[in-house]
Structure formats: C-alpha cells, structure tokens
Coordinates of N, CA, C and O in Angstrom, one line a residue:
X18 N 85.7 -153.6 94.1 CA 86.0 -154.2 92.8 C 85.5 -155.6 92.7 O 85.7 -156.4 93.6
X19 N 84.9 -155.9 91.6 CA 84.5 -157.3 91.3 C 85.3 -157.9 90.1 O 85.5 -157.1 89.1
X20 N 85.8 -159.1 90.2 CA 86.5 -159.7 89.2 C 86.0 -161.1 88.8 O 85.5 -161.8 89.7
X21 N 86.1 -161.4 87.6 CA 85.9 -162.8 87.1 C 87.2 -163.3 86.5 O 87.8 -162.7 85.7
X22 N 87.5 -164.5 87.0 CA 88.8 -165.1 86.5 C 88.5 -166.5 86.0 O 88.0 -167.4 86.8
X23 N 88.8 -166.8 84.7 CA 88.6 -168.1 84.1 C 89.9 -168.9 84.2 O 91.0 -168.3 84.3
X24 N 89.8 -170.2 84.2 CA 90.9 -171.1 84.2 C 90.5 -172.4 83.5 O 89.3 -172.7 83.4
X25 N 91.5 -173.1 83.1 CA 91.3 -174.5 82.6 C 91.4 -174.7 81.1 O 91.2 -175.8 80.6
X26 N 91.7 -173.6 80.3 CA 91.8 -173.7 78.9 C 93.1 -174.5 78.5 O 93.9 -174.8 79.4
X27 N 93.2 -174.8 77.3 CA 94.4 -175.5 76.8 C 94.2 -176.1 75.4 O 93.2 -175.8 74.7
X28 N 95.1 -177.0 75.1 CA 95.1 -177.7 73.8 C 94.6 -179.1 74.0 O 95.0 -179.9 74.9
X29 N 93.6 -179.5 73.2 CA 93.1 -180.9 73.3 C 92.8 -181.4 71.9 O 92.6 -180.6 70.9
X30 N 92.9 -182.7 71.7 CA 92.6 -183.3 70.4 C 91.1 -183.4 70.1 O 90.3 -183.5 71.1
X31 N 90.8 -183.5 68.9 CA 89.4 -183.6 68.5 C 88.8 -184.9 69.2 O 89.4 -185.9 69.3
X32 N 87.6 -184.7 69.7 CA 86.9 -185.8 70.5 C 87.2 -185.8 71.9 O 86.6 -186.5 72.7
X33 N 88.2 -185.0 72.3 CA 88.6 -184.9 73.7 C 87.7 -184.1 74.6 O 86.7 -183.5 74.2
X34 N 88.1 -184.0 75.9 CA 87.3 -183.2 76.9 C 88.2 -182.2 77.6 O 89.4 -182.4 77.7
X35 N 87.5 -181.2 78.1 CA 88.2 -180.1 78.8 C 87.2 -179.5 79.7 O 86.0 -179.4 79.4
X36 N 87.7 -179.0 80.9 CA 86.8 -178.4 81.8 C 87.3 -177.0 82.2 O 88.5 -176.8 82.4
X37 N 86.4 -176.0 82.1 CA 86.7 -174.6 82.5 C 86.1 -174.2 83.8 O 85.0 -174.8 84.1
X38 N 86.7 -173.3 84.5 CA 86.1 -172.7 85.7 C 86.2 -171.2 85.6 O 87.0 -170.6 84.9
X39 N 85.3 -170.6 86.4 CA 85.2 -169.2 86.4 C 84.8 -168.8 87.9 O 83.7 -169.2 88.3
X40 N 85.6 -168.0 88.5 CA 85.4 -167.6 89.9 C 85.1 -166.1 89.9 O 85.9 -165.3 89.4
X41 N 84.0 -165.7 90.6 CA 83.8 -164.3 90.9 C 84.3 -163.9 92.2 O 84.0 -164.7 93.2
X42 N 85.0 -162.8 92.3 CA 85.6 -162.4 93.6 C 85.4 -160.9 93.8 O 85.1 -160.2 92.8
X43 N 85.7 -160.5 95.0 CA 85.6 -159.1 95.3 C 84.4 -158.7 96.2 O 83.7 -159.6 96.7
X44 N 84.0 -157.4 96.2 CA 83.0 -157.0 97.1 C 81.6 -157.1 96.3 O 81.2 -156.1 95.7
X45 N 81.0 -158.2 96.4 CA 79.8 -158.4 95.7 C 78.7 -159.0 96.7 O 79.0 -159.6 97.7
X46 N 77.5 -158.6 96.4 CA 76.4 -159.0 97.3 C 75.6 -160.2 96.7 O 75.1 -161.0 97.5
X47 N 75.4 -160.2 95.4 CA 74.5 -161.2 94.8 C 74.9 -161.4 93.4 O 75.3 -160.5 92.7
X48 N 74.8 -162.7 92.9 CA 75.1 -163.0 91.5 C 73.8 -163.6 90.9 O 73.3 -164.6 91.5
X49 N 73.4 -163.0 89.9 CA 72.3 -163.6 89.1 C 72.8 -164.6 88.1 O 73.6 -165.5 88.4
X50 N 72.4 -164.4 86.9 CA 72.8 -165.4 85.8 C 74.4 -165.3 85.6 O 74.9 -164.2 85.5
X51 N 75.0 -166.5 85.4 CA 76.4 -166.6 85.0 C 76.4 -167.4 83.7 O 75.6 -168.3 83.5
X52 N 77.3 -167.0 82.8 CA 77.3 -167.5 81.5 C 78.7 -167.7 80.9 O 79.6 -167.2 81.4
X53 N 78.7 -168.5 79.9 CA 79.9 -168.7 79.1 C 79.7 -168.2 77.7 O 78.6 -168.5 77.1
X54 N 80.6 -167.5 77.1 CA 80.6 -167.1 75.7 C 82.0 -167.5 75.1 O 82.9 -167.9 75.9
X55 N 82.1 -167.5 73.8 CA 83.3 -167.7 73.2 C 83.5 -166.9 72.0 O 82.5 -166.4 71.4
X56 N 84.7 -166.6 71.6 CA 85.0 -165.8 70.4 C 86.2 -166.4 69.6 O 87.3 -166.5 70.1
X57 N 85.9 -166.9 68.4 CA 86.9 -167.4 67.5 C 87.5 -166.3 66.7 O 86.9 -165.2 66.5
X58 N 88.7 -166.5 66.2 CA 89.4 -165.4 65.4 C 88.5 -165.0 64.3 O 88.0 -165.9 63.5
X59 N 88.3 -163.7 64.1 CA 87.6 -163.2 63.0 C 86.1 -163.3 63.2 O 85.3 -163.0 62.2
X60 N 85.6 -163.8 64.3 CA 84.2 -164.0 64.5 C 83.7 -163.1 65.7 O 84.5 -162.7 66.5
X61 N 82.4 -162.9 65.8 CA 81.8 -162.2 66.9 C 81.7 -163.2 68.1 O 81.7 -164.4 68.0
X62 N 81.7 -162.6 69.3 CA 81.5 -163.3 70.5 C 80.1 -163.9 70.5 O 79.2 -163.3 70.2
X63 N 80.1 -165.2 70.8 CA 78.8 -165.9 70.8 C 78.5 -166.6 72.1 O 79.4 -167.0 72.9
X64 N 77.2 -166.7 72.4 CA 76.7 -167.3 73.6 C 76.9 -168.8 73.6 O 76.6 -169.4 72.5
X65 N 77.3 -169.4 74.7 CA 77.5 -170.8 74.8 C 76.5 -171.4 75.7 O 75.7 -172.3 75.4
X66 N 76.4 -170.9 77.0 CA 75.6 -171.5 78.0 C 75.4 -170.5 79.1 O 76.3 -169.7 79.4
X67 N 74.3 -170.7 79.8 CA 74.0 -169.8 81.0 C 73.3 -170.7 82.1 O 72.7 -171.7 81.8
X68 N 73.5 -170.2 83.3 CA 72.8 -170.9 84.4 C 72.4 -169.8 85.4 O 73.2 -168.9 85.8
X69 N 71.2 -170.0 85.9 CA 70.7 -169.1 87.0 C 71.1 -169.6 88.3 O 71.6 -170.7 88.5
X70 N 70.8 -168.8 89.4 CA 71.2 -169.2 90.7 C 70.5 -170.4 91.2 O 71.1 -171.2 92.0
X71 N 69.3 -170.7 90.7 CA 68.6 -171.9 91.1 C 68.8 -173.1 90.2 O 68.2 -174.2 90.4
X72 N 69.6 -172.9 89.2 CA 70.0 -174.0 88.4 C 69.5 -174.2 87.0 O 70.2 -174.9 86.2
X73 N 68.4 -173.6 86.5 CA 68.0 -173.8 85.1 C 69.2 -173.4 84.2 O 69.7 -172.3 84.3
X74 N 69.5 -174.2 83.2 CA 70.6 -173.9 82.3 C 70.0 -173.8 80.9 O 69.0 -174.4 80.5
X75 N 70.7 -173.0 80.1 CA 70.4 -172.9 78.7 C 71.7 -173.0 77.9 O 72.7 -172.7 78.3
X76 N 71.5 -173.6 76.7 CA 72.7 -173.9 75.8 C 72.4 -173.4 74.4 O 71.3 -173.4 73.9
X77 N 73.5 -173.1 73.8 CA 73.5 -172.8 72.3 C 73.3 -174.2 71.6 O 73.8 -175.2 72.1
X78 N 72.6 -174.1 70.5 CA 72.4 -175.4 69.7 C 73.7 -176.1 69.4 O 73.8 -177.3 69.3
X79 N 74.8 -175.3 69.1 CA 76.1 -175.8 68.7 C 76.8 -176.6 69.8 O 77.6 -177.4 69.4
X80 N 76.4 -176.5 71.0 CA 77.1 -177.2 72.1 C 76.1 -178.1 72.9 O 76.5 -178.9 73.7
X81 N 74.8 -178.0 72.6 CA 73.8 -178.8 73.3 C 74.2 -180.3 73.2 O 74.5 -180.8 72.1
X82 N 74.2 -181.0 74.4 CA 74.5 -182.4 74.4 C 76.0 -182.7 74.5 O 76.4 -183.8 74.8
X83 N 76.8 -181.7 74.3 CA 78.3 -181.9 74.4 C 78.9 -181.2 75.6 O 79.9 -181.6 76.2
X84 N 78.3 -180.0 75.9 CA 78.8 -179.2 77.0 C 77.8 -179.2 78.1 O 76.6 -179.2 77.9
X85 N 78.4 -179.1 79.4 CA 77.5 -179.0 80.5 C 78.0 -177.9 81.4 O 79.2 -177.8 81.8
X86 N 77.1 -176.9 81.7 CA 77.4 -175.8 82.7 C 76.8 -176.2 84.0 O 75.8 -176.8 84.2
X87 N 77.6 -175.9 85.1 CA 77.2 -176.1 86.4 C 77.7 -175.0 87.3 O 78.5 -174.1 86.9
X88 N 77.2 -174.9 88.5 CA 77.4 -173.8 89.4 C 77.5 -174.2 90.8 O 76.8 -175.0 91.3
X89 N 78.5 -173.6 91.5 CA 78.7 -173.8 92.9 C 78.5 -172.4 93.6 O 79.4 -171.6 93.6
X90 N 77.2 -172.2 94.1 CA 76.9 -170.9 94.6 C 77.7 -170.5 95.8 O 78.1 -169.3 96.0
X91 N 78.1 -171.5 96.6 CA 78.9 -171.2 97.8 C 80.3 -170.8 97.5 O 81.0 -170.2 98.3
X92 N 80.7 -171.0 96.3 CA 82.1 -170.7 95.8 C 82.1 -169.6 94.8 O 83.1 -169.2 94.2
X93 N 80.9 -169.0 94.4 CA 80.7 -168.0 93.4 C 81.4 -168.5 92.1 O 82.1 -167.7 91.4
X94 N 81.2 -169.7 91.8 CA 82.0 -170.4 90.7 C 81.0 -171.1 89.7 O 80.0 -171.7 90.1
X95 N 81.3 -171.0 88.4 CA 80.7 -171.8 87.4 C 81.7 -172.6 86.7 O 82.9 -172.3 86.7
X96 N 81.3 -173.7 86.1 CA 82.1 -174.6 85.4 C 81.5 -174.9 84.0 O 80.3 -174.8 83.8
X97 N 82.4 -175.3 83.1 CA 81.9 -175.7 81.8 C 82.7 -177.0 81.5 O 83.9 -177.0 81.2
X98 N 81.9 -178.1 81.5 CA 82.5 -179.4 81.1 C 82.3 -179.6 79.7 O 81.1 -179.6 79.2
X99 N 83.3 -179.7 78.9 CA 83.2 -179.8 77.4 C 83.7 -181.2 77.0 O 84.8 -181.6 77.4
X100 N 82.9 -181.9 76.2 CA 83.3 -183.2 75.7 C 83.0 -183.2 74.2 O 82.3 -182.4 73.7
X101 N 83.5 -184.2 73.5 CA 83.3 -184.3 72.1 C 83.8 -183.1 71.4 O 83.1 -182.6 70.4
X102 N 84.9 -182.6 71.8 CA 85.4 -181.3 71.2 C 85.7 -181.4 69.8 O 86.3 -182.4 69.3
X103 N 85.4 -180.3 69.0 CA 85.7 -180.3 67.6 C 86.6 -179.1 67.3 O 86.7 -178.2 68.1
X104 N 87.3 -179.1 66.2 CA 88.1 -178.0 65.8 C 87.3 -176.7 65.8 O 87.9 -175.6 66.1
X105 N 86.1 -176.7 65.5 CA 85.2 -175.5 65.4 C 85.0 -174.9 66.8 O 84.5 -173.8 67.0
X106 N 85.3 -175.7 67.9 CA 85.2 -175.2 69.2 C 86.4 -174.3 69.7 O 86.4 -173.8 70.7
X107 N 87.4 -174.3 68.8 CA 88.6 -173.5 69.1 C 88.2 -172.0 69.2 O 87.6 -171.4 68.3
X108 N 88.5 -171.4 70.3 CA 88.1 -170.0 70.6 C 88.7 -169.6 71.9 O 89.2 -170.4 72.7
X109 N 88.5 -168.3 72.2 CA 88.8 -167.8 73.6 C 87.4 -167.9 74.3 O 86.4 -167.3 73.8
X110 N 87.4 -168.5 75.4 CA 86.1 -168.7 76.2 C 86.1 -167.6 77.3 O 87.1 -167.5 78.1
X111 N 85.0 -166.9 77.4 CA 84.8 -165.9 78.4 C 83.7 -166.2 79.3 O 82.6 -166.7 79.0
X112 N 83.9 -165.8 80.6 CA 82.9 -165.9 81.6 C 82.2 -164.6 81.7 O 82.8 -163.5 81.6
X113 N 80.9 -164.6 81.9 CA 80.1 -163.4 82.1 C 79.1 -163.6 83.3 O 78.6 -164.7 83.5
X114 N 79.0 -162.5 84.1 CA 78.1 -162.7 85.2 C 77.3 -161.3 85.5 O 77.9 -160.3 85.3
X115 N 76.1 -161.5 85.9 CA 75.3 -160.3 86.3 C 75.4 -160.2 87.8 O 74.8 -161.1 88.5
X116 N 76.0 -159.2 88.3 CA 76.4 -159.1 89.7 C 76.0 -157.8 90.4 O 76.1 -156.7 89.7
X117 N 75.5 -157.9 91.6 CA 75.2 -156.7 92.4 C 76.4 -156.4 93.3 O 76.7 -157.1 94.2
X118 N 77.2 -155.4 93.0 CA 78.4 -155.1 93.8 C 77.9 -154.5 95.1 O 76.9 -153.8 95.3
X119 N 78.8 -154.7 96.1 CA 78.5 -154.1 97.4 C 78.5 -152.6 97.3 O 79.3 -152.0 96.7
X120 N 77.5 -152.0 98.0 CA 77.4 -150.5 98.0 C 76.7 -149.9 96.9 O 76.6 -148.7 96.8
X121 N 76.2 -150.8 95.9 CA 75.5 -150.3 94.8 C 74.0 -150.8 94.8 O 73.7 -151.7 95.5
X122 N 73.2 -150.1 93.9 CA 71.8 -150.4 93.9 C 71.4 -151.1 92.7 O 70.2 -151.5 92.5
X123 N 72.3 -151.3 91.7 CA 71.9 -152.0 90.5 C 72.9 -153.0 90.1 O 74.1 -152.9 90.4
X124 N 72.4 -154.1 89.5 CA 73.3 -155.1 89.0 C 74.1 -154.6 87.8 O 73.7 -153.8 87.0
X125 N 75.3 -155.2 87.7 CA 76.2 -154.8 86.6 C 76.6 -156.1 85.9 O 76.7 -157.2 86.5
X126 N 77.0 -155.9 84.6 CA 77.5 -157.1 83.8 C 79.0 -157.1 83.8 O 79.6 -156.1 83.5
X127 N 79.6 -158.2 84.2 CA 81.0 -158.3 84.2 C 81.5 -159.4 83.3 O 80.8 -160.4 83.1
X128 N 82.8 -159.2 82.8 CA 83.4 -160.2 81.9 C 84.8 -160.6 82.5 O 85.5 -159.8 83.1
X129 N 85.1 -161.9 82.3 CA 86.5 -162.3 82.6 C 87.4 -161.9 81.5 O 87.0 -161.4 80.4
X130 N 88.7 -162.3 81.7 CA 89.7 -161.9 80.7 C 89.8 -163.0 79.6 O 90.4 -162.7 78.5
X131 N 89.2 -164.1 79.8 CA 89.1 -165.2 78.7 C 90.2 -166.2 78.9 O 91.3 -165.9 79.5
X132 N 89.9 -167.4 78.4 CA 90.9 -168.5 78.5 C 90.8 -169.2 77.1 O 89.8 -169.4 76.6
X133 N 92.0 -169.5 76.6 CA 92.1 -170.1 75.2 C 91.8 -171.6 75.2 O 92.4 -172.3 76.0
X134 N 91.0 -172.0 74.3 CA 90.8 -173.4 74.1 C 91.1 -173.7 72.6 O 90.6 -173.0 71.7
X135 N 92.0 -174.7 72.4 CA 92.4 -175.0 71.0 C 92.1 -176.5 70.8 O 92.6 -177.3 71.7
X136 N 91.4 -176.8 69.8 CA 91.1 -178.2 69.5 C 91.8 -178.6 68.2 O 91.4 -178.1 67.1
X137 N 92.8 -179.4 68.3 CA 93.7 -179.7 67.1 C 94.4 -181.0 67.3 O 94.7 -181.4 68.4
X138 N 94.8 -181.7 66.2 CA 95.6 -182.9 66.2 C 97.0 -182.6 66.7 O 97.5 -181.6 66.4

C-alpha cells in the first residue's frame, strides 16, 4: 500500500504565509512527478504546482510568484511554501504523486486526503 499524507494547513490572515508538506510512504519503488492541487467549495479541483524528480517546477498562473514547491527525494516529501495569501486561496489542498508501487510494472496516480487552508481576517 502506498499513502500520501498532507500536513500544515490552517487559518491565516490575508497577506500571511503558510507551509504545507506531503509525505509518500509504503511499498514504493520510484516517484515521478509530485504535485499540489486545491479545491474550493463549489469549484473543481485545480492544479497549483508540480515538480519532477530532478527539480523542474511548474506553477499555475494564479500562484506564480507567491507559492514555491520544493522536494526532498530522500524523504519522499514535497513542500508548498505559500506567501501573500489571499481569501481566494481558501481551499482544501491535495497532494498528488505518480508512483511505481513495489511489485508492480506500471506507475499509478495517488492522492492524499487533503488539508484545509483558510485565509480570512
């Protein structure tokens, strides 16, 4: 079994900062791209940022320059450093990873359970 577990969500004031983490655990052989998505109430889940094993990162226009994704391959962990937070950033943030489980021949797409981020006075 492979699991993704996010942490670090919470309540922050507009303009503030928050950092999220996501750890992949279980019987896995290799992790390709790891990503962050978010879903606000009444909205579809949207892409935020992704990072490959060697480091190239991609960002959605809505967070470019405010959010930074990073990765610790030795810990099977990704981070999302968020700054300049706005009320529109309020959402459940999900971790996603493309993982080759042990004993299997194909990569699978995994999701975490999500962590709530609320930006409000």
